mmCIF file of C-alpha atoms in Angstrom:
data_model
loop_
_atom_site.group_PDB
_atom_site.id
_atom_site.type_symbol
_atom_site.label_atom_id
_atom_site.label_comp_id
_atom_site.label_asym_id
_atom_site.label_seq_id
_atom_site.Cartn_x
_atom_site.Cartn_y
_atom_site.Cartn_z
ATOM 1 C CA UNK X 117 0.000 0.000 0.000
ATOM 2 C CA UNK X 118 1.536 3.812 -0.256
ATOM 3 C CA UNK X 119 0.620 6.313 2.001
ATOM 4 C CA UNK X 120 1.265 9.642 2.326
ATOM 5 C CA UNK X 121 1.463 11.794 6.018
ATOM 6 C CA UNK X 122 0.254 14.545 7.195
ATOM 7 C CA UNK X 123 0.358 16.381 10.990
ATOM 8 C CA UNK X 124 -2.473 16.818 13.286
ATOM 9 C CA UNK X 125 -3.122 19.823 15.410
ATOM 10 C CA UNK X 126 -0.177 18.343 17.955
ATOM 11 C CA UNK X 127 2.010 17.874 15.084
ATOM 12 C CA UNK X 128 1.303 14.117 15.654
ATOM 13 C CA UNK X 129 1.372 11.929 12.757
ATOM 14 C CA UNK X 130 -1.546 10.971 10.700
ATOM 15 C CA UNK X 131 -0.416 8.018 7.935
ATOM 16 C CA UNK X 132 -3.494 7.674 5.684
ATOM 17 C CA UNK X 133 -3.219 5.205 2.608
ATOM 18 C CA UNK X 134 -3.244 6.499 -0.872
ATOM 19 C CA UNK X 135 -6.580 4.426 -1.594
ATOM 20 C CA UNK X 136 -9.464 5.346 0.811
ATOM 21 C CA UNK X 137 -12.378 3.082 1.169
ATOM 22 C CA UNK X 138 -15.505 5.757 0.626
ATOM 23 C CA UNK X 139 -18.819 4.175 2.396
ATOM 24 C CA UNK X 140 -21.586 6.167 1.047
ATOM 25 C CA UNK X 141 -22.991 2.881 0.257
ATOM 26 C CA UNK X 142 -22.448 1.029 3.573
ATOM 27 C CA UNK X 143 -25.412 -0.153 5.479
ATOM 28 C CA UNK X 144 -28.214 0.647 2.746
ATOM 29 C CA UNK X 145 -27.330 -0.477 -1.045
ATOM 30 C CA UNK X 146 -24.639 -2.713 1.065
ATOM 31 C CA UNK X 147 -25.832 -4.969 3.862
ATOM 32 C CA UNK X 148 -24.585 -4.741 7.355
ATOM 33 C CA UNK X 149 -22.432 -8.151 6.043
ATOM 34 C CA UNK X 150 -21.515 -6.698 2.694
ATOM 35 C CA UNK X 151 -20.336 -3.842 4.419
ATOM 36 C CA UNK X 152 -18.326 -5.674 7.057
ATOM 37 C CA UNK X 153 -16.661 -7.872 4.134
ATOM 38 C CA UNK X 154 -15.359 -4.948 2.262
ATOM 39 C CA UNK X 155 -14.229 -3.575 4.898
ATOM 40 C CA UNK X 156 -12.217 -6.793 6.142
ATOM 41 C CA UNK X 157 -11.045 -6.995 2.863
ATOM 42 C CA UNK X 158 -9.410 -3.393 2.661
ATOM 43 C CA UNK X 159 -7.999 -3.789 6.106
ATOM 44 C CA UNK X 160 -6.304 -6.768 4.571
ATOM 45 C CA UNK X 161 -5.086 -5.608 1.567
ATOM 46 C CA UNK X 162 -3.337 -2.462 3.365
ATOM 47 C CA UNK X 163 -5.506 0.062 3.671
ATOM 48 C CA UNK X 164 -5.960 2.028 7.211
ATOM 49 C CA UNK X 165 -8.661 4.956 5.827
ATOM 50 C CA UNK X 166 -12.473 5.122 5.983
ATOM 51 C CA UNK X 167 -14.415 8.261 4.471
ATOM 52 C CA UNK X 168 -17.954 8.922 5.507
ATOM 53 C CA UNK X 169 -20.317 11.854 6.056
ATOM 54 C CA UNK X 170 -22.903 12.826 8.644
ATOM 55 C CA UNK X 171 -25.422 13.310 5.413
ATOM 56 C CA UNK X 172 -24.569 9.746 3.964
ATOM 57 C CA UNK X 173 -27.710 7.588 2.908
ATOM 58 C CA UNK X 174 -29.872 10.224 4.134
ATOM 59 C CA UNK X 175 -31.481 10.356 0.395
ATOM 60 C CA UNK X 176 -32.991 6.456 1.367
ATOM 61 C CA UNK X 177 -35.470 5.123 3.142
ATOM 62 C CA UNK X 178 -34.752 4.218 6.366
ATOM 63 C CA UNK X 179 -30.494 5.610 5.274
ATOM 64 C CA UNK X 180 -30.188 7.836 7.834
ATOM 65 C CA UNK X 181 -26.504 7.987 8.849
ATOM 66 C CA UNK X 182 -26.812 4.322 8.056
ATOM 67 C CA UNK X 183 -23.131 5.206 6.532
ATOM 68 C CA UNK X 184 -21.572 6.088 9.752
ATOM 69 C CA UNK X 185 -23.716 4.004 11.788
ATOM 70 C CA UNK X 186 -21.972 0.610 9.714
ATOM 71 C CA UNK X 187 -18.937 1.735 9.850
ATOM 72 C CA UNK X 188 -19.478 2.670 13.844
ATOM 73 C CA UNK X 189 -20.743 -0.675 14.560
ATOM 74 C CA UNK X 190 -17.817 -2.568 12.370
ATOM 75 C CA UNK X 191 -15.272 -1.026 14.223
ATOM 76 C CA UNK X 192 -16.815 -1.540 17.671
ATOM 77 C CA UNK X 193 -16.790 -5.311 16.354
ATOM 78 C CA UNK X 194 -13.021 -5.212 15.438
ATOM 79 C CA UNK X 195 -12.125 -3.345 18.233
ATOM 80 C CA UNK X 196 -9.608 -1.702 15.752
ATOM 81 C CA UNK X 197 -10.072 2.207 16.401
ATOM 82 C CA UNK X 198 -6.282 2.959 17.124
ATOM 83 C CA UNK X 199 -5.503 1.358 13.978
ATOM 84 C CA UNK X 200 -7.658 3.046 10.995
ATOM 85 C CA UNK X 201 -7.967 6.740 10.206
ATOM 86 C CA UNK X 202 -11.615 8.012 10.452
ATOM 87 C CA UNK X 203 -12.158 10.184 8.264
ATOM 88 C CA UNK X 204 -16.476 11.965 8.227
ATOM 89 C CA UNK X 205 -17.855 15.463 6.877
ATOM 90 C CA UNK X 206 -20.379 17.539 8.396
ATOM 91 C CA UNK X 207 -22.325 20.847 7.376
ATOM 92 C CA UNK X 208 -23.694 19.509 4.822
ATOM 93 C CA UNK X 209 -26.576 22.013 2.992
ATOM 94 C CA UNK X 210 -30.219 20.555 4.376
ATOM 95 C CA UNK X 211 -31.687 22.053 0.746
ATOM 96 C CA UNK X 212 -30.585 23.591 -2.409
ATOM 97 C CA UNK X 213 -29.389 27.025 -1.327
ATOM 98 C CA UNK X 214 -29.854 26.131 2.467
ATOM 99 C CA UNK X 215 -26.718 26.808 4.304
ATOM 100 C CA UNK X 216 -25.658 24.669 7.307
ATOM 101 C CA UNK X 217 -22.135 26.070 8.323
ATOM 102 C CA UNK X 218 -23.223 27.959 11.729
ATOM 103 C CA UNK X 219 -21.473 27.455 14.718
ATOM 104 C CA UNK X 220 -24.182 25.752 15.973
ATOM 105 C CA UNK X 221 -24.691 23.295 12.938
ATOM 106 C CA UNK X 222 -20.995 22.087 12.523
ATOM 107 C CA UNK X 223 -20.652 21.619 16.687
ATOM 108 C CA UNK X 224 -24.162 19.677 15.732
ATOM 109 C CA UNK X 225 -23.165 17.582 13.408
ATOM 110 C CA UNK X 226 -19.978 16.581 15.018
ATOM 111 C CA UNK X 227 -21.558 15.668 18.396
ATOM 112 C CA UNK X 228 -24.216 13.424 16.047
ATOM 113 C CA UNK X 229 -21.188 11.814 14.255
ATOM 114 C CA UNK X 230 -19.455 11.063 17.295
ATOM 115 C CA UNK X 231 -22.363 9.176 18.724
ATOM 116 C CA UNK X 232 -23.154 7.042 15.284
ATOM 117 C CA UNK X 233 -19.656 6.539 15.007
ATOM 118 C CA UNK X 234 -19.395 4.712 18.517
ATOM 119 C CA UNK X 235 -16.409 7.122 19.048
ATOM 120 C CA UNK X 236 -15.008 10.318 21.086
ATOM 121 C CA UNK X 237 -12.760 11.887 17.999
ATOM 122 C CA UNK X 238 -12.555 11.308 14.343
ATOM 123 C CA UNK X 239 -8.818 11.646 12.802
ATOM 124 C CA UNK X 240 -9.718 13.802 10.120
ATOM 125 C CA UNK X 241 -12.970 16.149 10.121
ATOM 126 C CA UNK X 242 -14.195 17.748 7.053
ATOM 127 C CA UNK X 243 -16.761 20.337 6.133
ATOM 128 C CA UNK X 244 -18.958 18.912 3.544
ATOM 129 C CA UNK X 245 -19.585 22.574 1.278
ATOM 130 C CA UNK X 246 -18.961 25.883 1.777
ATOM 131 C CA UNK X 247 -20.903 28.649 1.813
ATOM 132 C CA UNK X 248 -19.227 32.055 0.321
ATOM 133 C CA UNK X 249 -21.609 34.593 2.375
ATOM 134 C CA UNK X 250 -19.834 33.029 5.363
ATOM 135 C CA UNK X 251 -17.100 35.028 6.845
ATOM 136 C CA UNK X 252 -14.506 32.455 6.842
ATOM 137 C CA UNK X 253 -12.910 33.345 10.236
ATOM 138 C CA UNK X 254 -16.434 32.200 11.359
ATOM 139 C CA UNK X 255 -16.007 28.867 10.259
ATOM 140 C CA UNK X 256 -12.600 28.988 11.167
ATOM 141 C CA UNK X 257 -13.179 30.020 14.667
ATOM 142 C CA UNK X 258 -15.887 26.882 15.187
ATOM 143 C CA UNK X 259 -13.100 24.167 13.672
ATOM 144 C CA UNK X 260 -10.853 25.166 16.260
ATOM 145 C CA UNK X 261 -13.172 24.612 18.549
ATOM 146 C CA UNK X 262 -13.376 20.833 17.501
ATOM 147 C CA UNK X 263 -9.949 20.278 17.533
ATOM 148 C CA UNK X 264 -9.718 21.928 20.831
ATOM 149 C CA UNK X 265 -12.517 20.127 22.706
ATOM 150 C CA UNK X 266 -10.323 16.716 21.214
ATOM 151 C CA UNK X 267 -12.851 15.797 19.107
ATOM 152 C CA UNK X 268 -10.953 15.968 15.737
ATOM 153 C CA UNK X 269 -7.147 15.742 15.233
ATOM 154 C CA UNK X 270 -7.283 17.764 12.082
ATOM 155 C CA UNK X 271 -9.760 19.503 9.684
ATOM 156 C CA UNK X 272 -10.041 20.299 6.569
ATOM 157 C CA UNK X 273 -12.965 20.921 3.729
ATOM 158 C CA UNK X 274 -14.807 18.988 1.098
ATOM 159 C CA UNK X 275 -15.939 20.877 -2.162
ATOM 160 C CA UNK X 276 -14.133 24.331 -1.369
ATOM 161 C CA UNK X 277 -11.975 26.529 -4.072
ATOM 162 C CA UNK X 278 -8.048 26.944 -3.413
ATOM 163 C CA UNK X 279 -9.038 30.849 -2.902
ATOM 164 C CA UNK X 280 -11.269 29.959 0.016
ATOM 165 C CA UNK X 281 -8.928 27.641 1.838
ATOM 166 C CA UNK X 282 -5.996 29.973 1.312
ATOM 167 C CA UNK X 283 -7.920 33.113 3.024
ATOM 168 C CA UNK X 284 -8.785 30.389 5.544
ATOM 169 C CA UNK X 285 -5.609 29.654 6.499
ATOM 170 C CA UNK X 286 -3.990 32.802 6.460
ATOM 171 C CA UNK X 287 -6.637 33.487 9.063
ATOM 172 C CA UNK X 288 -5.454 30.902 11.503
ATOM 173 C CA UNK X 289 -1.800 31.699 10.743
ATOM 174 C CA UNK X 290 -2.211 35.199 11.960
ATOM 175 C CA UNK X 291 -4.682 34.693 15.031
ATOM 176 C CA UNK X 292 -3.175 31.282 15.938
ATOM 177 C CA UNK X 293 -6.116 28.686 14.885
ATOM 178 C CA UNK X 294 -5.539 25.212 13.392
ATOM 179 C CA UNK X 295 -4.968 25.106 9.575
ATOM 180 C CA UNK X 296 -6.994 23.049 7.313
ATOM 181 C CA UNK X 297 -4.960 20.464 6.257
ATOM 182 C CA UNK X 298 -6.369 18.583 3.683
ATOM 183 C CA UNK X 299 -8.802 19.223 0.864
ATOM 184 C CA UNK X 300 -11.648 16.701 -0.783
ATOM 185 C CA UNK X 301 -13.278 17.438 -4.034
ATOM 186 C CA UNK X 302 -13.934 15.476 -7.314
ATOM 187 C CA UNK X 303 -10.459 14.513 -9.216
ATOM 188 C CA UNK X 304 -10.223 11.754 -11.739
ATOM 189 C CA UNK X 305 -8.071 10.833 -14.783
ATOM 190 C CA UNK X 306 -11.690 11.486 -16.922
ATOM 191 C CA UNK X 307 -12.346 15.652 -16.780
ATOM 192 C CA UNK X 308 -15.482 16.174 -14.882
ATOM 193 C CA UNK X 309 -17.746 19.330 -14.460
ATOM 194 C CA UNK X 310 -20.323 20.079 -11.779
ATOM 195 C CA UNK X 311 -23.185 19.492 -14.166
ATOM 196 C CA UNK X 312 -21.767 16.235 -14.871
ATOM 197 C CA UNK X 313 -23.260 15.399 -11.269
ATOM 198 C CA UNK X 314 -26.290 17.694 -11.415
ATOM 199 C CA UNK X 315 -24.694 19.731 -8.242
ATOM 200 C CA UNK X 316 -23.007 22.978 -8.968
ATOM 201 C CA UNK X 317 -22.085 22.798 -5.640
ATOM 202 C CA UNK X 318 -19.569 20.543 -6.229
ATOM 203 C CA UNK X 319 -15.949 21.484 -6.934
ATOM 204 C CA UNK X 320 -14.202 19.140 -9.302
ATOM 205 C CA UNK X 321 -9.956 19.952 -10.405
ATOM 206 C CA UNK X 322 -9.170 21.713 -13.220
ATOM 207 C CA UNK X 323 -6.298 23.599 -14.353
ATOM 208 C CA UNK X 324 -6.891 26.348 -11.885
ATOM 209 C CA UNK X 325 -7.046 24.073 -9.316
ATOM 210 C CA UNK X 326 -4.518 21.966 -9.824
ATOM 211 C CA UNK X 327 -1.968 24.248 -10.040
ATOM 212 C CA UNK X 328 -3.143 26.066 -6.557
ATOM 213 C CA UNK X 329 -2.782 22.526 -4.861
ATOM 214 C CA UNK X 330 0.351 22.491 -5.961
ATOM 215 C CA UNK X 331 1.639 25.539 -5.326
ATOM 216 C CA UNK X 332 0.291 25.062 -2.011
ATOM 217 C CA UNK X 333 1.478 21.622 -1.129
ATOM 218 C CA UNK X 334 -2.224 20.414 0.090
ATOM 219 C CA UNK X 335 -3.382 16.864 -0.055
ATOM 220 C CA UNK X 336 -6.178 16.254 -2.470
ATOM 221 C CA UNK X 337 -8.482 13.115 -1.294
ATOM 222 C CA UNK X 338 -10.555 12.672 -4.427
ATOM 223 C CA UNK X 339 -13.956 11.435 -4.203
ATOM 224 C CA UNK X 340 -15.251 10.076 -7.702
ATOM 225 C CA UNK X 341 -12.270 9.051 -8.377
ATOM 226 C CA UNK X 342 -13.263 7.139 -11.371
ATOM 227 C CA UNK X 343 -15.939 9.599 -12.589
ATOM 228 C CA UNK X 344 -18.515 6.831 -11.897
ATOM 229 C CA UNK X 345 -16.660 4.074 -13.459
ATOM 230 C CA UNK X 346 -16.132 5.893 -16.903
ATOM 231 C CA UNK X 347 -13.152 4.177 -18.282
ATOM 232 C CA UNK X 348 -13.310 1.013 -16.325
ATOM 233 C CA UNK X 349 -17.300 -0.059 -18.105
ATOM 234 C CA UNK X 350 -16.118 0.464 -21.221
ATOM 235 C CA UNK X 351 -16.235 -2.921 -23.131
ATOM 236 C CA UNK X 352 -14.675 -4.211 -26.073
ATOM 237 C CA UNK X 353 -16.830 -2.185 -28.371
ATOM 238 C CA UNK X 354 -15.511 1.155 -27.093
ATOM 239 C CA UNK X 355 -16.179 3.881 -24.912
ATOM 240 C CA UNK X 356 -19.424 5.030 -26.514
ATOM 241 C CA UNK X 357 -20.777 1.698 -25.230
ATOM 242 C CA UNK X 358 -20.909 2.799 -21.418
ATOM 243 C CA UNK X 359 -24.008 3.141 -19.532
ATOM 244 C CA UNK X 360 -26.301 5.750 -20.612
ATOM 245 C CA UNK X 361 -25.910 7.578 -17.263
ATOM 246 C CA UNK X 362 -21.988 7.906 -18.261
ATOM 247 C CA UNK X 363 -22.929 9.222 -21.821
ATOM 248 C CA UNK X 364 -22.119 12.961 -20.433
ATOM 249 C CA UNK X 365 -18.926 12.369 -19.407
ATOM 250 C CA UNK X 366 -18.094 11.806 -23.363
ATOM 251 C CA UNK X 367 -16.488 14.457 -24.159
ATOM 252 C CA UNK X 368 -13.674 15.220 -26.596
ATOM 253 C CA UNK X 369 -10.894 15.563 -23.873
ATOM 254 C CA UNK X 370 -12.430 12.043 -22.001
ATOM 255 C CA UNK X 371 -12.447 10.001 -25.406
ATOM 256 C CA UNK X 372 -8.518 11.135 -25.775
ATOM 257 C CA UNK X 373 -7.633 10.270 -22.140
ATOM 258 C CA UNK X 374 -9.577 7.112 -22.608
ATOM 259 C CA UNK X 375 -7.033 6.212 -25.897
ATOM 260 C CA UNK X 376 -4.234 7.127 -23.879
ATOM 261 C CA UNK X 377 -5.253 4.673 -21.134
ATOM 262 C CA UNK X 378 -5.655 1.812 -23.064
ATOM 263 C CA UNK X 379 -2.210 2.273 -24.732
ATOM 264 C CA UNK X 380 -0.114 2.424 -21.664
ATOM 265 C CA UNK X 381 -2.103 -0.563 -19.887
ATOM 266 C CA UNK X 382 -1.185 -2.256 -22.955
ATOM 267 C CA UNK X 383 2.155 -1.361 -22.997
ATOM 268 C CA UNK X 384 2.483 -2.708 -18.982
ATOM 269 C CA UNK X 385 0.007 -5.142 -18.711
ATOM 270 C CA UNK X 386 -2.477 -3.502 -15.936
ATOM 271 C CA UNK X 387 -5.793 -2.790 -15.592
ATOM 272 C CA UNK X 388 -7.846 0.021 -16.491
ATOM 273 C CA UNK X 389 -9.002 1.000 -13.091
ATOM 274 C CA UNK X 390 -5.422 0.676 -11.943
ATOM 275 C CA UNK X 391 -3.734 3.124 -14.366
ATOM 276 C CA UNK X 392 -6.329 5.363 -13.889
ATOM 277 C CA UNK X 393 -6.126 5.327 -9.963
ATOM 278 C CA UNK X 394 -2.565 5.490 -9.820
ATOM 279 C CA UNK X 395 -2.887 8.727 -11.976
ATOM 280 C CA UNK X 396 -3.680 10.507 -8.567
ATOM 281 C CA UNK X 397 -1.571 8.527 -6.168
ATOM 282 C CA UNK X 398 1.530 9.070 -8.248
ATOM 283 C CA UNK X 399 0.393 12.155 -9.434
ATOM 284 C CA UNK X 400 3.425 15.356 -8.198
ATOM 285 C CA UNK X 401 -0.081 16.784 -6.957
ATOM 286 C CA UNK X 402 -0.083 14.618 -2.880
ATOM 287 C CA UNK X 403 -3.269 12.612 -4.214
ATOM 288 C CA UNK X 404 -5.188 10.348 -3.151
ATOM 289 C CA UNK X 405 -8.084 8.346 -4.347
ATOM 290 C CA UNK X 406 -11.684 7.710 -2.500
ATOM 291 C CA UNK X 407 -12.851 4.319 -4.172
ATOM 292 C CA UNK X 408 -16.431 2.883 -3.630
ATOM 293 C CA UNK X 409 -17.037 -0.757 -4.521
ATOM 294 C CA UNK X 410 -19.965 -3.073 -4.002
ATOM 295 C CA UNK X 411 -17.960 -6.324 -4.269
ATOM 296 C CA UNK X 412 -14.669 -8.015 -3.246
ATOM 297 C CA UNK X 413 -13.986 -8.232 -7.226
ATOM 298 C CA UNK X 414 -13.942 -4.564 -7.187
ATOM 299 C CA UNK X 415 -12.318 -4.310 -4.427
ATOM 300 C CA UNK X 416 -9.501 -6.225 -5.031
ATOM 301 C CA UNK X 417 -8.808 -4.375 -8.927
ATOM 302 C CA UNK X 418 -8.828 -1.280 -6.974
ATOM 303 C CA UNK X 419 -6.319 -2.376 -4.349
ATOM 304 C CA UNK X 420 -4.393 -3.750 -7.039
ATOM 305 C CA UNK X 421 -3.160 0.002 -7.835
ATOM 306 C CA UNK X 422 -1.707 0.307 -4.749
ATOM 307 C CA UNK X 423 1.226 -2.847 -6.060
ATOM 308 C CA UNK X 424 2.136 -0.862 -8.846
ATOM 309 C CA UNK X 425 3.883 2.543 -10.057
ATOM 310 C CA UNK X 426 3.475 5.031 -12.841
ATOM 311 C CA UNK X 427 6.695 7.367 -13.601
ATOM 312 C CA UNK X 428 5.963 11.114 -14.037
ATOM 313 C CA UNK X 429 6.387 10.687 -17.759
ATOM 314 C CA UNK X 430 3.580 7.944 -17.840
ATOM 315 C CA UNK X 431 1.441 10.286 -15.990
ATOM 316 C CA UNK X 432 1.863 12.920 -18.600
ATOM 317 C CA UNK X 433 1.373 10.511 -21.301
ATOM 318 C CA UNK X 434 -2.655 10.067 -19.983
ATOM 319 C CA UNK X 435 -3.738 13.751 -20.400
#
């Protein structure tokens, strides 16, 4: 497995694997079993990270926080907390255009999480959106609150620009409040847009982006890392064979990065999903990829990425 590092508000070590096991679908589209399996299975393989949210499975019937409730209840099973990074997001808009980033709301949703999670602290704690009419020394403030009370080791934000998180932290540099330290938003080898996932909301890389994280030296956790399974549904017959909920992601750029795919796992003998992970964890940008899989088969070709290396020129070959 590769991992990467980074330091919590004690300047305490946090090692978090490259390939983080997302469990949106734990506990409602997954059993309670299913869920346990795949999460047995990761453990085994290498991995140490779990990603959840306060908001996951809310959208079902009978899903709420059935996400963080699994994943609570498997690691009260394992009796394993001291040995996986918990990773869950909170603040999470309750409508379109409904802000939930108050002081009141994120202390909220962390006390909520805490209590589904069968836990006293999560190792990383993000903020699911952000909210622009927000001053940010607001939100700021009520993070360092978390991370004093001991109920997060380090923060960061899900779905935020570079521009935000940079005013952010220059905030806490110059009044002494814990930095966010790590950023989540939608990265994949295929170029994605917010309307690609009918949420303009969203923030997904692009050039802008990319060369902010950079510059910056932030870890990127990338949720969608596959955009959907794109490249790894295509069949024999081509890319414009994929599902017909994949059909936007077809555009000119995609069907070149797709070609460019299949020649280098040609040329080394790997998997589609592999290549196309490993373009974030080897990526110069400190990436890593969120993967969510409903079965050990898809499990195991994602972990697969983890045995394997792309050079910088290989990674410039794909795009």
């Amino acid at each position: 497995m590769k991992y990467f590092e980074i330091s919590d508000a004690d300047n305490k070590s946090i090692r978090i694997s490259r390939i983080i096991l997302g469990g949106v679908q734990f506990g409602t589209t997954l059993t309670r079993e299913q869920s346990f399996e795949l999460m047995d299975k990761y453990i085994e393989r290498g991995g140490n990270t779990f990603d959840t949210a306060r908001v996951y499975c809310d959208w079902l019937e009978n899903g709420h926080s059935a996400s963080e409730r699994t994943i609570g209840e498997w690691i009260k099973s394992r009796n394993n907390r001291k040995e996986i990074i918990l990773a869950t997001k909170g603040g999470h808009p309750a409508a379109a255009g409904v802000s939930r980033l108050s002081k009141e709301d994120i202390l909220g949703d962390m006390d909520k999480s805490l209590e589904t999670l069968q836990t006293d602290y999560v190792d990383l704690y993000l903020l699911h959106r952000d909210d622009v009419n927000i001053p940010v020394n607001e939100i700021m403030d009520t993070l360092h609150i978390l991370v004093q009370q001991g109920k997060a080791r380090a923060v960061g934000v899900s779905n935020w620009t570079c521009e935000r998180i940079k005013e952010a932290n220059a905030y806490a540099m110059e009044y002494d409040k814990t930095k966010l330290v790590i950023s989540q938003i939608q990265w994949s080898l295929a170029e994605c847009f917010p309307q690609n996932f009918n949420d303009l909301t969203l923030v997904c890389m692009n050039p802008k982006e990319y060369r902010q994280y950079v510059e910056m030296g932030m870890p990127v956790m990338a949720y969608s890392s596959q955009a959907n399974g794109l490249y790894s549904k295509a069949n024999e017959r081509g890319l414009e064979y994929v599902p017909s909920k994949l059909q936007k992601f077809l555009t000119l750029e995609n069907i070149n990065r797709y070609n460019n795919l299949l020649k280098l796992c040609r040329k080394k003998g790997y998997s589609r999903t592999a290549v196309a992970l490993n373009y974030i964890m080897d990526n110069r940008l400190n990436g890593s990829a969120i993967i969510g899989c409903t079965n050990l088969d898809q499990l195991n070709d994602c972990m697969m990425a983890a045995e394997i290396t792309l050079t910088e020129e290989e990674i410039e070959m794909l795009v």
